[in-house]
Short mmCIF file of C-alpha atoms in Angstrom, two decimals:
data_model
loop_
_atom_site.label_atom_id
_atom_site.label_comp_id
_atom_site.label_asym_id
_atom_site.label_seq_id
_atom_site.Cartn_x
_atom_site.Cartn_y
_atom_site.Cartn_z
CA MET A 275 -138.79 -80.63 -49.41
CA THR A 276 -138.58 -76.86 -47.90
CA LYS A 277 -136.12 -78.64 -45.33
CA GLU A 278 -133.97 -80.06 -48.36
CA LEU A 279 -133.43 -76.57 -49.56
CA SER A 280 -132.29 -75.31 -46.66
CA MET A 281 -129.45 -77.18 -46.22
CA SER A 282 -128.75 -77.02 -49.81
CA ILE A 283 -128.75 -73.50 -49.08
CA SER A 284 -126.61 -73.91 -46.19
CA SER A 285 -124.16 -76.46 -47.14
CA SER A 286 -123.61 -73.44 -49.76
CA LEU A 287 -122.89 -70.59 -47.10
CA ASN A 288 -120.45 -73.34 -45.78
CA ALA A 289 -118.97 -73.96 -48.53
CA GLY A 290 -118.44 -70.00 -49.43
CA VAL A 291 -117.13 -69.55 -45.72
CA MET A 292 -114.54 -71.87 -46.70
CA GLY A 293 -113.80 -70.81 -49.59
CA LEU A 294 -112.73 -67.41 -48.13
CA ASN A 295 -110.68 -68.93 -45.31
CA SER A 296 -108.88 -70.91 -47.69
CA ASN A 297 -107.89 -68.15 -50.42
CA ALA A 298 -107.39 -65.71 -47.22
CA SER A 299 -104.65 -68.72 -46.44
CA ARG A 300 -103.17 -68.75 -50.05
CA LEU A 301 -102.95 -64.42 -49.78
CA SER A 302 -100.89 -65.01 -46.99
CA THR A 303 -98.62 -67.34 -48.11
CA ILE A 304 -97.96 -65.40 -51.49
CA SER A 305 -97.51 -61.84 -49.50
CA ASP A 306 -94.39 -64.42 -47.98
CA ASN A 307 -93.46 -64.75 -51.01
CA ILE A 308 -93.05 -61.84 -51.98
CA ALA A 309 -91.93 -60.12 -48.88
CA ASN A 310 -88.69 -62.60 -49.00
CA SER A 311 -88.56 -62.05 -52.37
CA SER A 312 -84.81 -60.63 -52.03
CA THR A 313 -84.03 -63.08 -49.06
CA TYR A 314 -81.24 -65.78 -49.62
CA GLY A 315 -82.29 -69.14 -49.26
CA TYR A 316 -85.71 -68.64 -48.61
CA LYS A 317 -87.80 -71.49 -49.53
CA ARG A 318 -91.50 -70.48 -51.16
CA SER A 319 -94.38 -70.80 -49.52
CA VAL A 320 -97.40 -73.07 -51.26
CA ALA A 321 -101.09 -73.39 -50.68
CA ASP A 322 -102.30 -76.71 -51.68
CA PHE A 323 -106.43 -76.80 -52.29
CA SER A 324 -108.27 -79.83 -52.18
CA SER A 325 -111.89 -80.33 -52.04
CA MET A 326 -114.63 -81.72 -49.53
CA VAL A 327 -117.29 -83.93 -50.51
CA ILE A 328 -120.23 -84.71 -48.02
CA ASN A 329 -122.61 -87.91 -48.98
CA GLY A 330 -126.27 -86.52 -48.72
CA GLN A 331 -129.51 -87.52 -50.45
CA ALA A 332 -129.59 -88.40 -54.28
CA SER A 333 -132.28 -85.17 -54.79
CA ALA A 334 -129.92 -82.65 -53.22
CA TYR A 335 -126.60 -81.56 -53.60
CA SER A 336 -124.61 -80.84 -50.78
CA ALA A 337 -121.35 -78.71 -51.37
CA GLY A 338 -118.41 -80.16 -49.23
CA GLY A 339 -116.38 -77.18 -49.54
CA VAL A 340 -112.84 -76.68 -49.73
CA THR A 341 -109.58 -77.06 -47.21
CA VAL A 342 -106.04 -76.16 -47.77
CA ASN A 343 -102.41 -77.74 -46.59
CA THR A 344 -99.61 -75.12 -46.94
CA PHE A 345 -95.93 -76.36 -47.03
CA LYS A 346 -92.53 -74.41 -47.63
CA ASP A 347 -91.36 -75.99 -51.47
CA ILE A 348 -88.23 -77.18 -49.80
CA GLN A 349 -86.94 -79.41 -52.12
CA GLN A 350 -87.08 -76.65 -55.16
CA THR A 351 -83.63 -74.71 -55.22
CA GLY A 352 -82.58 -70.89 -56.32
CA SER A 353 -80.61 -69.81 -58.57
CA LEU A 354 -76.72 -69.22 -57.13
CA ILE A 355 -75.15 -65.79 -57.23
CA ASN A 356 -71.49 -65.19 -57.44
CA THR A 357 -70.68 -62.58 -53.88
CA GLY A 358 -67.19 -61.66 -52.78
CA ASN A 359 -66.65 -63.23 -49.56
CA SER A 360 -65.07 -66.47 -49.12
CA THR A 361 -67.62 -67.78 -46.45
CA ASP A 362 -70.46 -66.80 -48.49
CA ILE A 363 -71.48 -70.76 -48.94
CA ALA A 364 -74.40 -72.55 -50.47
CA VAL A 365 -75.82 -76.27 -51.87
CA GLY A 366 -75.79 -76.35 -55.36
CA GLY A 367 -78.88 -79.17 -55.69
CA ARG A 368 -80.24 -80.84 -53.39
CA GLY A 369 -79.30 -80.93 -49.65
CA LEU A 370 -78.25 -78.46 -47.21
CA LEU A 371 -76.05 -77.75 -44.38
CA PRO A 372 -76.15 -78.57 -41.18
CA VAL A 373 -75.91 -75.41 -38.29
CA THR A 374 -77.35 -74.76 -35.23
CA ASP A 375 -78.30 -71.75 -32.37
CA GLY A 376 -76.75 -69.59 -30.11
CA ALA A 377 -77.61 -72.47 -27.45
CA GLY A 378 -75.99 -74.86 -29.40
CA VAL A 379 -72.47 -73.86 -29.86
CA ASN A 380 -71.51 -74.69 -26.30
CA SER A 381 -73.47 -77.53 -25.81
CA LEU A 382 -73.03 -81.23 -25.93
CA ALA A 383 -73.86 -82.22 -28.92
CA SER A 384 -76.58 -84.38 -27.51
CA GLU A 385 -77.81 -81.75 -26.54
CA ARG A 386 -77.35 -79.22 -29.18
CA GLU A 387 -80.70 -78.39 -32.11
CA LEU A 388 -79.64 -79.70 -35.13
CA MET A 389 -80.85 -77.07 -38.12
CA LEU A 390 -80.77 -77.06 -41.55
CA LEU A 391 -79.63 -74.62 -43.91
CA PRO A 392 -80.16 -73.69 -47.98
CA THR A 393 -77.39 -71.18 -48.16
CA GLY A 394 -75.36 -68.65 -45.31
CA SER A 395 -73.49 -65.17 -45.14
CA PHE A 396 -71.06 -66.72 -42.17
CA TYR A 397 -68.52 -64.53 -40.36
CA ALA A 398 -66.16 -65.09 -37.81
CA ASP A 399 -67.16 -64.07 -34.48
CA GLU A 400 -65.85 -62.68 -31.65
CA SER A 401 -64.67 -66.60 -30.56
CA GLY A 402 -63.61 -67.61 -33.69
CA ASN A 403 -66.89 -69.41 -34.59
CA LEU A 404 -68.88 -68.99 -38.43
CA ARG A 405 -72.52 -67.82 -37.48
CA THR A 406 -74.56 -65.78 -39.97
CA GLN A 407 -76.06 -62.55 -38.90
CA SER A 408 -79.63 -64.38 -38.04
CA GLY A 409 -77.37 -65.87 -35.75
CA MET A 410 -77.30 -69.23 -36.90
CA PHE A 411 -74.03 -71.62 -36.54
CA LEU A 412 -72.00 -73.82 -39.15
CA LEU A 413 -71.31 -77.44 -38.27
CA GLY A 414 -68.90 -79.71 -39.67
CA TRP A 415 -66.44 -82.65 -38.87
CA ALA A 416 -63.34 -81.82 -37.47
CA VAL A 417 -60.41 -83.03 -40.19
CA ASP A 418 -56.98 -84.52 -38.52
CA SER A 419 -53.94 -83.23 -39.66
CA ASP A 420 -53.90 -86.09 -42.15
CA GLY A 421 -56.84 -84.80 -43.87
CA ASP A 422 -58.84 -87.57 -42.73
CA ILE A 423 -62.15 -86.97 -40.46
CA GLY A 424 -62.18 -90.41 -38.95
CA THR A 425 -65.36 -92.49 -38.73
CA VAL A 426 -68.24 -90.24 -37.91
CA SER A 427 -71.89 -90.50 -37.14
CA ARG A 428 -74.13 -89.75 -41.20
CA ASN A 429 -77.30 -90.23 -39.04
CA SER A 430 -76.97 -87.31 -36.32
CA GLY A 431 -74.76 -84.57 -35.37
CA ALA A 432 -73.53 -86.46 -32.94
CA ASN A 433 -69.39 -85.82 -34.29
CA LEU A 434 -70.24 -82.33 -35.75
CA GLN A 435 -68.53 -79.23 -33.87
CA PRO A 436 -69.40 -75.88 -34.40
CA VAL A 437 -66.70 -74.91 -37.04
CA ASN A 438 -64.21 -72.11 -35.27
CA ILE A 439 -60.88 -70.66 -36.71
CA SER A 440 -59.60 -68.86 -34.05
CA ALA A 441 -57.38 -71.90 -32.88
CA SER A 442 -56.07 -71.36 -36.87
CA GLN A 443 -54.38 -67.72 -36.56
CA TYR A 444 -51.28 -69.28 -36.38
CA VAL A 445 -49.61 -72.93 -38.79
CA ALA A 446 -46.14 -73.79 -38.84
CA SER A 447 -45.87 -76.74 -41.33
CA PRO A 448 -43.20 -79.04 -41.22
CA THR A 449 -41.56 -80.70 -43.48
CA SER A 450 -41.30 -84.16 -43.99
CA ARG A 451 -41.00 -85.00 -47.56
CA VAL A 452 -37.94 -84.18 -50.02
CA ASP A 453 -37.59 -85.60 -53.18
CA LEU A 454 -34.51 -85.20 -54.79
CA GLY A 455 -33.84 -84.51 -58.94
CA ILE A 456 -30.39 -83.91 -59.22
CA ASN A 457 -27.70 -85.35 -61.93
CA LEU A 458 -24.03 -86.45 -60.89
CA PRO A 459 -21.41 -85.71 -63.49
CA ALA A 460 -20.07 -89.00 -64.77
CA ASP A 461 -17.26 -87.72 -65.52
CA ALA A 462 -16.27 -86.55 -61.66
CA THR A 463 -15.93 -90.75 -60.94
CA LEU A 464 -13.43 -91.22 -63.76
CA ALA A 465 -9.05 -91.85 -63.05
CA GLY A 466 -7.57 -88.10 -62.51
CA ALA A 467 -10.75 -86.31 -61.93
CA SER A 468 -9.65 -84.04 -58.40
CA GLY A 469 -12.12 -85.69 -56.21
CA GLN A 470 -14.13 -82.44 -55.30
CA PRO A 471 -17.34 -82.83 -53.73
CA TYR A 472 -20.45 -81.26 -54.98
CA ASP A 473 -22.21 -79.30 -51.99
CA LEU A 474 -25.96 -79.02 -52.13
CA PRO A 475 -27.88 -76.93 -49.12
CA ILE A 476 -31.69 -77.60 -49.08
CA GLU A 477 -34.22 -75.79 -46.45
CA TYR A 478 -35.99 -77.81 -44.61
CA PHE A 479 -38.98 -76.31 -41.63
CA ASP A 480 -39.03 -77.67 -38.22
CA ASN A 481 -42.05 -78.47 -36.11
CA ILE A 482 -42.21 -74.16 -34.89
CA GLY A 483 -42.04 -73.02 -38.07
CA ARG A 484 -38.47 -72.35 -38.44
CA ALA A 485 -36.16 -72.71 -41.59
CA GLN A 486 -33.20 -75.19 -41.53
CA THR A 487 -30.72 -76.96 -43.79
CA LEU A 488 -30.24 -80.16 -44.75
CA SER A 489 -26.46 -80.16 -46.41
CA LEU A 490 -25.74 -82.75 -49.04
CA SER A 491 -22.11 -83.50 -49.85
CA PHE A 492 -22.41 -85.53 -53.24
CA ALA A 493 -17.93 -87.26 -52.63
CA PRO A 494 -16.95 -88.93 -56.37
CA ASN A 495 -14.85 -92.07 -55.57
CA VAL A 496 -11.99 -91.07 -58.15
CA PRO A 497 -9.94 -94.78 -59.02
CA ALA A 498 -6.62 -95.29 -59.90
CA SER A 499 -7.45 -96.16 -63.18
CA GLY A 500 -10.72 -96.30 -65.21
CA ALA A 501 -14.26 -94.87 -63.49
CA THR A 502 -15.82 -96.30 -60.31
CA ASN A 503 -19.34 -94.96 -61.03
CA GLN A 504 -19.48 -94.69 -57.42
CA TRP A 505 -20.24 -91.45 -54.61
CA THR A 506 -20.31 -91.57 -50.96
CA VAL A 507 -23.26 -88.94 -50.11
CA GLN A 508 -23.37 -87.37 -46.78
CA VAL A 509 -25.95 -86.14 -44.67
CA PHE A 510 -25.53 -82.90 -42.70
CA ASP A 511 -28.07 -81.04 -40.42
CA SER A 512 -28.06 -77.26 -38.87
CA ALA A 513 -30.30 -78.28 -36.36
CA THR A 514 -27.46 -80.26 -34.94
CA SER A 515 -24.33 -78.95 -33.00
CA ASP A 516 -23.16 -81.62 -34.16
CA THR A 517 -20.41 -81.84 -37.12
CA THR A 518 -20.54 -85.45 -37.59
CA PRO A 519 -22.77 -86.62 -40.73
CA ILE A 520 -26.35 -87.81 -39.67
CA ALA A 521 -26.64 -89.97 -42.51
CA GLU A 522 -24.70 -91.35 -45.50
CA LEU A 523 -25.02 -94.29 -48.38
CA VAL A 524 -22.48 -95.59 -51.26
CA MET A 525 -24.54 -94.70 -53.61
CA THR A 526 -23.17 -96.96 -57.52
CA PHE A 527 -24.29 -96.18 -61.27
CA THR A 528 -23.99 -98.84 -63.75
CA ASP A 529 -23.26 -97.55 -67.33
CA ASP A 530 -25.39 -100.57 -68.60
CA VAL A 531 -26.29 -99.97 -72.29
CA ASP A 532 -29.82 -100.35 -71.28
CA GLU A 533 -30.07 -98.94 -68.06
CA GLY A 534 -26.78 -96.45 -68.55
CA GLY A 535 -26.93 -92.93 -65.71
CA ARG A 536 -29.37 -95.69 -63.38
CA ILE A 537 -28.40 -96.13 -60.09
CA ASP A 538 -27.18 -99.53 -59.40
CA THR A 539 -26.59 -100.42 -55.83
CA VAL A 540 -27.15 -98.39 -52.65
CA ALA A 541 -25.30 -99.17 -49.93
CA PRO A 542 -26.62 -97.17 -46.50
CA ALA A 543 -24.30 -97.00 -43.50
CA THR A 544 -24.74 -97.72 -40.20
CA GLY A 545 -27.67 -96.03 -38.18
CA THR A 546 -29.38 -94.94 -42.20
CA VAL A 547 -32.61 -96.45 -43.14
CA TYR A 548 -32.97 -97.01 -47.01
CA ASP A 549 -35.71 -98.48 -48.78
CA GLU A 550 -34.99 -100.14 -51.94
CA ASP A 551 -38.15 -101.08 -52.99
CA THR A 552 -39.23 -97.00 -52.64
CA GLY A 553 -36.13 -95.54 -53.07
CA ILE A 554 -36.47 -93.55 -50.08
CA MET A 555 -33.75 -92.74 -47.17
CA THR A 556 -35.23 -91.83 -43.93
CA LEU A 557 -33.96 -89.51 -41.59
CA SER A 558 -34.71 -88.81 -37.87
CA LEU A 559 -34.50 -85.13 -37.73
CA PRO A 560 -35.33 -83.84 -34.26
CA HIS A 561 -38.67 -82.44 -35.03
CA GLY A 562 -39.41 -86.12 -36.70
CA ASP A 563 -38.92 -88.16 -39.78
CA VAL A 564 -38.56 -86.79 -43.08
CA ASP A 565 -38.37 -88.93 -46.29
CA VAL A 566 -35.98 -88.24 -48.82
CA LEU A 567 -36.25 -90.45 -51.99
CA VAL A 568 -33.15 -90.63 -53.17
CA GLY A 569 -34.20 -92.84 -56.68
CA GLU A 570 -34.56 -97.54 -56.60
CA PRO A 571 -31.66 -99.36 -58.10
CA GLY A 572 -33.10 -98.94 -62.29
CA GLY A 573 -35.48 -96.50 -61.09
CA THR A 574 -35.57 -93.62 -63.17
CA THR A 575 -36.87 -91.52 -60.84
CA GLY A 576 -34.18 -89.39 -58.17
CA ILE A 577 -30.54 -89.20 -58.30
CA THR A 578 -29.08 -89.95 -61.90
CA GLN A 579 -25.20 -89.85 -62.70
CA LEU A 580 -25.13 -89.00 -66.33
CA SER A 581 -21.84 -87.34 -68.35
CA ALA A 582 -23.76 -83.45 -68.16
CA PRO A 583 -22.90 -81.25 -65.57
CA PHE A 584 -23.88 -81.51 -61.81
CA SER A 585 -28.13 -80.69 -61.93
CA PRO A 586 -30.32 -80.35 -58.96
CA THR A 587 -32.69 -78.43 -61.76
CA ASN A 588 -35.72 -80.91 -59.60
CA VAL A 589 -35.16 -80.73 -55.63
CA THR A 590 -38.52 -80.59 -54.20
CA LYS A 591 -40.14 -80.61 -51.04
CA ASP A 592 -42.70 -79.91 -48.50
CA GLY A 593 -43.61 -78.36 -45.11
CA ALA A 594 -43.98 -73.94 -45.11
CA PRO A 595 -42.79 -71.81 -42.53
CA ILE A 596 -45.08 -70.09 -39.90
CA GLY A 597 -48.14 -68.59 -41.38
CA ASP A 598 -50.24 -66.09 -40.88
CA LEU A 599 -54.27 -67.12 -41.89
CA GLN A 600 -55.70 -64.88 -44.58
CA SER A 601 -58.75 -66.52 -45.33
CA VAL A 602 -60.74 -69.71 -45.35
CA GLU A 603 -62.26 -71.04 -48.21
CA ILE A 604 -64.52 -74.02 -48.86
CA ASP A 605 -63.92 -76.89 -51.70
CA GLU A 606 -66.62 -78.61 -53.81
CA LYS A 607 -65.96 -81.05 -51.33
CA GLY A 608 -66.76 -79.59 -48.51
CA PHE A 609 -63.47 -78.91 -47.05
CA LEU A 610 -63.17 -75.78 -45.48
CA GLN A 611 -59.51 -74.08 -45.76
CA ALA A 612 -57.66 -72.46 -44.52
CA VAL A 613 -54.86 -70.48 -46.64
CA TYR A 614 -51.84 -68.97 -44.93
CA ASN A 615 -49.84 -65.50 -46.23
CA SER A 616 -47.39 -68.05 -46.80
CA GLY A 617 -48.77 -69.89 -49.64
CA TYR A 618 -49.96 -72.76 -46.89
CA ARG A 619 -53.46 -75.06 -47.31
CA ARG A 620 -54.42 -76.58 -44.47
CA ALA A 621 -58.23 -78.46 -44.48
CA LEU A 622 -59.53 -77.84 -40.98
CA TYR A 623 -63.20 -79.08 -40.83
CA GLN A 624 -65.17 -81.17 -43.66
CA ILE A 625 -68.84 -79.58 -44.27
CA PRO A 626 -71.10 -82.01 -44.90
CA VAL A 627 -74.94 -82.09 -47.12
CA GLY A 628 -77.33 -83.07 -45.49
CA ASP A 629 -80.28 -84.91 -47.03
CA VAL A 630 -84.31 -86.16 -45.90
CA PRO A 631 -86.36 -88.73 -47.90
CA ASN A 632 -89.39 -85.82 -47.82
CA MET A 633 -87.69 -82.37 -48.03
CA ASN A 634 -91.09 -80.45 -47.73
CA GLY A 635 -91.50 -82.65 -44.44
CA LEU A 636 -88.74 -81.21 -42.68
CA ARG A 637 -89.93 -78.41 -40.32
CA ALA A 638 -89.89 -74.38 -41.04
CA LYS A 639 -87.83 -72.44 -38.61
CA ASP A 640 -86.67 -68.65 -38.34
CA GLY A 641 -83.51 -67.71 -40.36
CA GLN A 642 -84.30 -70.04 -43.39
CA ALA A 643 -83.31 -72.65 -41.50
CA PHE A 644 -85.28 -75.93 -41.06
CA SER A 645 -85.39 -78.72 -38.48
CA VAL A 646 -85.90 -82.79 -39.05
CA SER A 647 -90.14 -83.73 -38.48
CA ALA A 648 -91.24 -86.93 -38.74
CA GLU A 649 -93.15 -86.46 -41.65
CA SER A 650 -89.72 -85.23 -43.46
CA GLY A 651 -88.10 -88.78 -42.18
CA ASN A 652 -84.75 -89.94 -40.98
CA LEU A 653 -81.52 -87.38 -41.84
CA TYR A 654 -78.38 -88.64 -43.71
CA LEU A 655 -75.26 -86.41 -44.03
CA TRP A 656 -73.47 -86.94 -46.97
CA ASP A 657 -69.98 -85.70 -48.85
CA ALA A 658 -70.93 -83.42 -51.18
CA ALA A 659 -71.35 -84.12 -54.61
CA THR A 660 -72.01 -88.04 -53.33
CA GLY A 661 -75.53 -89.26 -53.62
CA PRO A 662 -77.81 -87.42 -53.74
CA VAL A 663 -76.76 -83.82 -53.36
CA GLY A 664 -75.24 -80.86 -54.97
CA ASP A 665 -71.81 -79.99 -54.29
CA VAL A 666 -70.65 -77.27 -51.96
CA ALA A 667 -70.29 -73.48 -53.23
CA GLY A 668 -67.80 -71.01 -52.13
CA TYR A 669 -68.25 -67.62 -52.61
CA SER A 670 -72.32 -68.55 -53.58
CA LEU A 671 -75.34 -67.56 -52.34
CA MET A 672 -78.57 -68.94 -53.22
CA GLU A 673 -81.25 -66.62 -54.28
CA SER A 674 -85.08 -66.99 -52.89
CA THR A 675 -87.01 -69.31 -54.65
CA THR A 676 -90.15 -66.90 -55.01
CA ASP A 677 -91.07 -65.98 -58.54
CA ILE A 678 -92.85 -62.22 -58.35
CA ALA A 679 -94.21 -62.70 -61.96
CA ALA A 680 -95.97 -66.33 -60.51
CA GLU A 681 -97.11 -64.53 -57.55
CA LEU A 682 -98.70 -61.53 -58.54
CA THR A 683 -100.23 -63.73 -61.15
CA ASP A 684 -101.89 -66.07 -57.95
CA LEU A 685 -102.27 -62.72 -56.38
CA ILE A 686 -104.99 -61.76 -59.10
CA GLU A 687 -106.29 -65.41 -59.25
CA THR A 688 -106.19 -65.19 -55.92
CA GLN A 689 -108.89 -61.62 -55.22
CA ARG A 690 -110.72 -62.90 -57.88
CA ALA A 691 -111.75 -65.94 -55.77
CA TYR A 692 -111.88 -64.41 -52.73
CA SER A 693 -114.47 -62.05 -54.19
CA SER A 694 -116.35 -64.70 -55.99
CA ASN A 695 -116.69 -67.05 -52.49
CA ALA A 696 -117.83 -63.41 -50.85
CA LYS A 697 -120.72 -63.21 -53.42
CA ILE A 698 -121.34 -66.30 -52.55
CA VAL A 699 -122.18 -66.17 -49.07
CA GLN A 700 -123.84 -62.69 -50.39
CA THR A 701 -126.14 -64.64 -52.81
CA VAL A 702 -126.97 -67.58 -50.46
CA ASP A 703 -127.67 -64.73 -47.33
CA GLU A 704 -130.33 -63.63 -49.81
CA MET A 705 -131.86 -66.82 -51.20
CA LEU A 706 -131.76 -67.70 -47.17
CA GLN A 707 -134.19 -64.50 -46.37
CA GLU A 708 -136.71 -65.72 -49.13
CA THR A 709 -136.76 -68.72 -47.94
CA THR A 710 -137.31 -67.81 -44.46
CA ASN A 711 -139.95 -65.32 -46.25
CA LEU A 712 -142.33 -68.66 -47.89
CA LYS A 713 -142.25 -69.66 -44.22
CA ARG A 714 -144.15 -66.69 -43.86
#
C-alpha cells in the first residue's frame, strides 16, 4: 500500500514538473509572438498541449502528465497594408514568394538554397538584384520579348533566377505594327479631279530607339470620265537613302449599295507582301519586318473611301523611343514590369507563388523565411491567383499574425497554470516528507 502511494505521489511530481516545462515553452512562444507583433510577415508561434497516459493498476492512478509541441501557424495570413514602395510585395492569400540568401545569388540553381517568404520590402542593391534588408533575394522566371516564360519546372527552383533590373535601365521598343484608320475622299477619283496625292508621314522607332518616318503617298487614279474608285499607295522609308518606294499597292474601292466605301481589291506591286485574309501589308524595314494594317476586301477596318475629306483620324502604332527606367511594379498575376519615362512598359520576370500540402510543416528560418521539409510535402510553384494560391500585391506588406489582446490573455493563463504546477511540486514535496515520516 505504501509502495503504491509512493508511486502515485511520484507520478504527481513528474506531472507537475512536466507542466512547468510545458508552460515554460508556451511562455516562450507568447514572448516571441509579442516581440514580433510589428514584424512584417511574421507567422504566429503556437504551443499545442497533449496529455500523456500511463497505464497503472486500477487501485492506484499514475499521472501521465503533459507534453507540448510548438509550431508556426504558417497557413494563417495577416492583413495587407498599403505602402508607397512599388517593390513592397505580399501574397494576398495562401502561398509564399520564392527567395534565396546571399550565397545563392551567384550559385547554380541546383546548389542554391530555395526559401519561401510571405512578404518582403525589396530594393535594388548595387548589382541590381532585388533583396530585403534581411538578405533575402527575390527569385522569378525570366520573361522573353514576347512576354512568355517558356517551359519551366514547377516542382523545383531549377529555372528560377535572381530578379535583376540592372540590364533594364535603358530599353528601346522597335515598332512592329501600324494600323491605318484613314478615309480617302471619293470625289478625288472623279473625272476632272486634280489628281493631287495625299501624303501621310508616320513616325516609327527602330531597334536602337531612333525615330524614323514612313511616308505614305495616296495618289488617286483620275479617269477621263466617270470614277475609278482606285488609288495607288506608295510607301517611302526615311531610314534608307533610296528615293524609290519600299512598297506599292493599287487599291480599288466598291460603290455597291451594301458595301460602299469598302475595299474591293488590293493589288500589291512586285516585292510587296499583302495578305488579303488579314488585310496586312508586311514591310521589310532595316530593323525588321513591320505589319501595316490597310484592311481586307469587304472589311470594316483599315482604309475606306467615302465622300468626305482625307481623314487620318485613327492611325496607331506600337513601339517607343529609348527610355530611362523610372520604376518597377508588379501586377496581381506576378509579372514584374519595368516602367520607363517614355511611357513604355515591359515584363521582366514572372514571380510564382509557392505552395505545399502542409504549410505548417515548413521549416522556419531567419528573416520570416521558410524552407521545404519532409513534413511539409513537395513544393509546387503556381502562377499567382491560380489554383489554391492568392494573387501578388505590389505596394503592400503583410502584417504580423500576432493578436496582442489574445497573447496577453494567453499570458495570464500561462502564468496561472505555471503557478499552479509549481504549487503541485510544492505540495508533493510536503506529502513525500509526510510519507517519509511514516516510515520512521
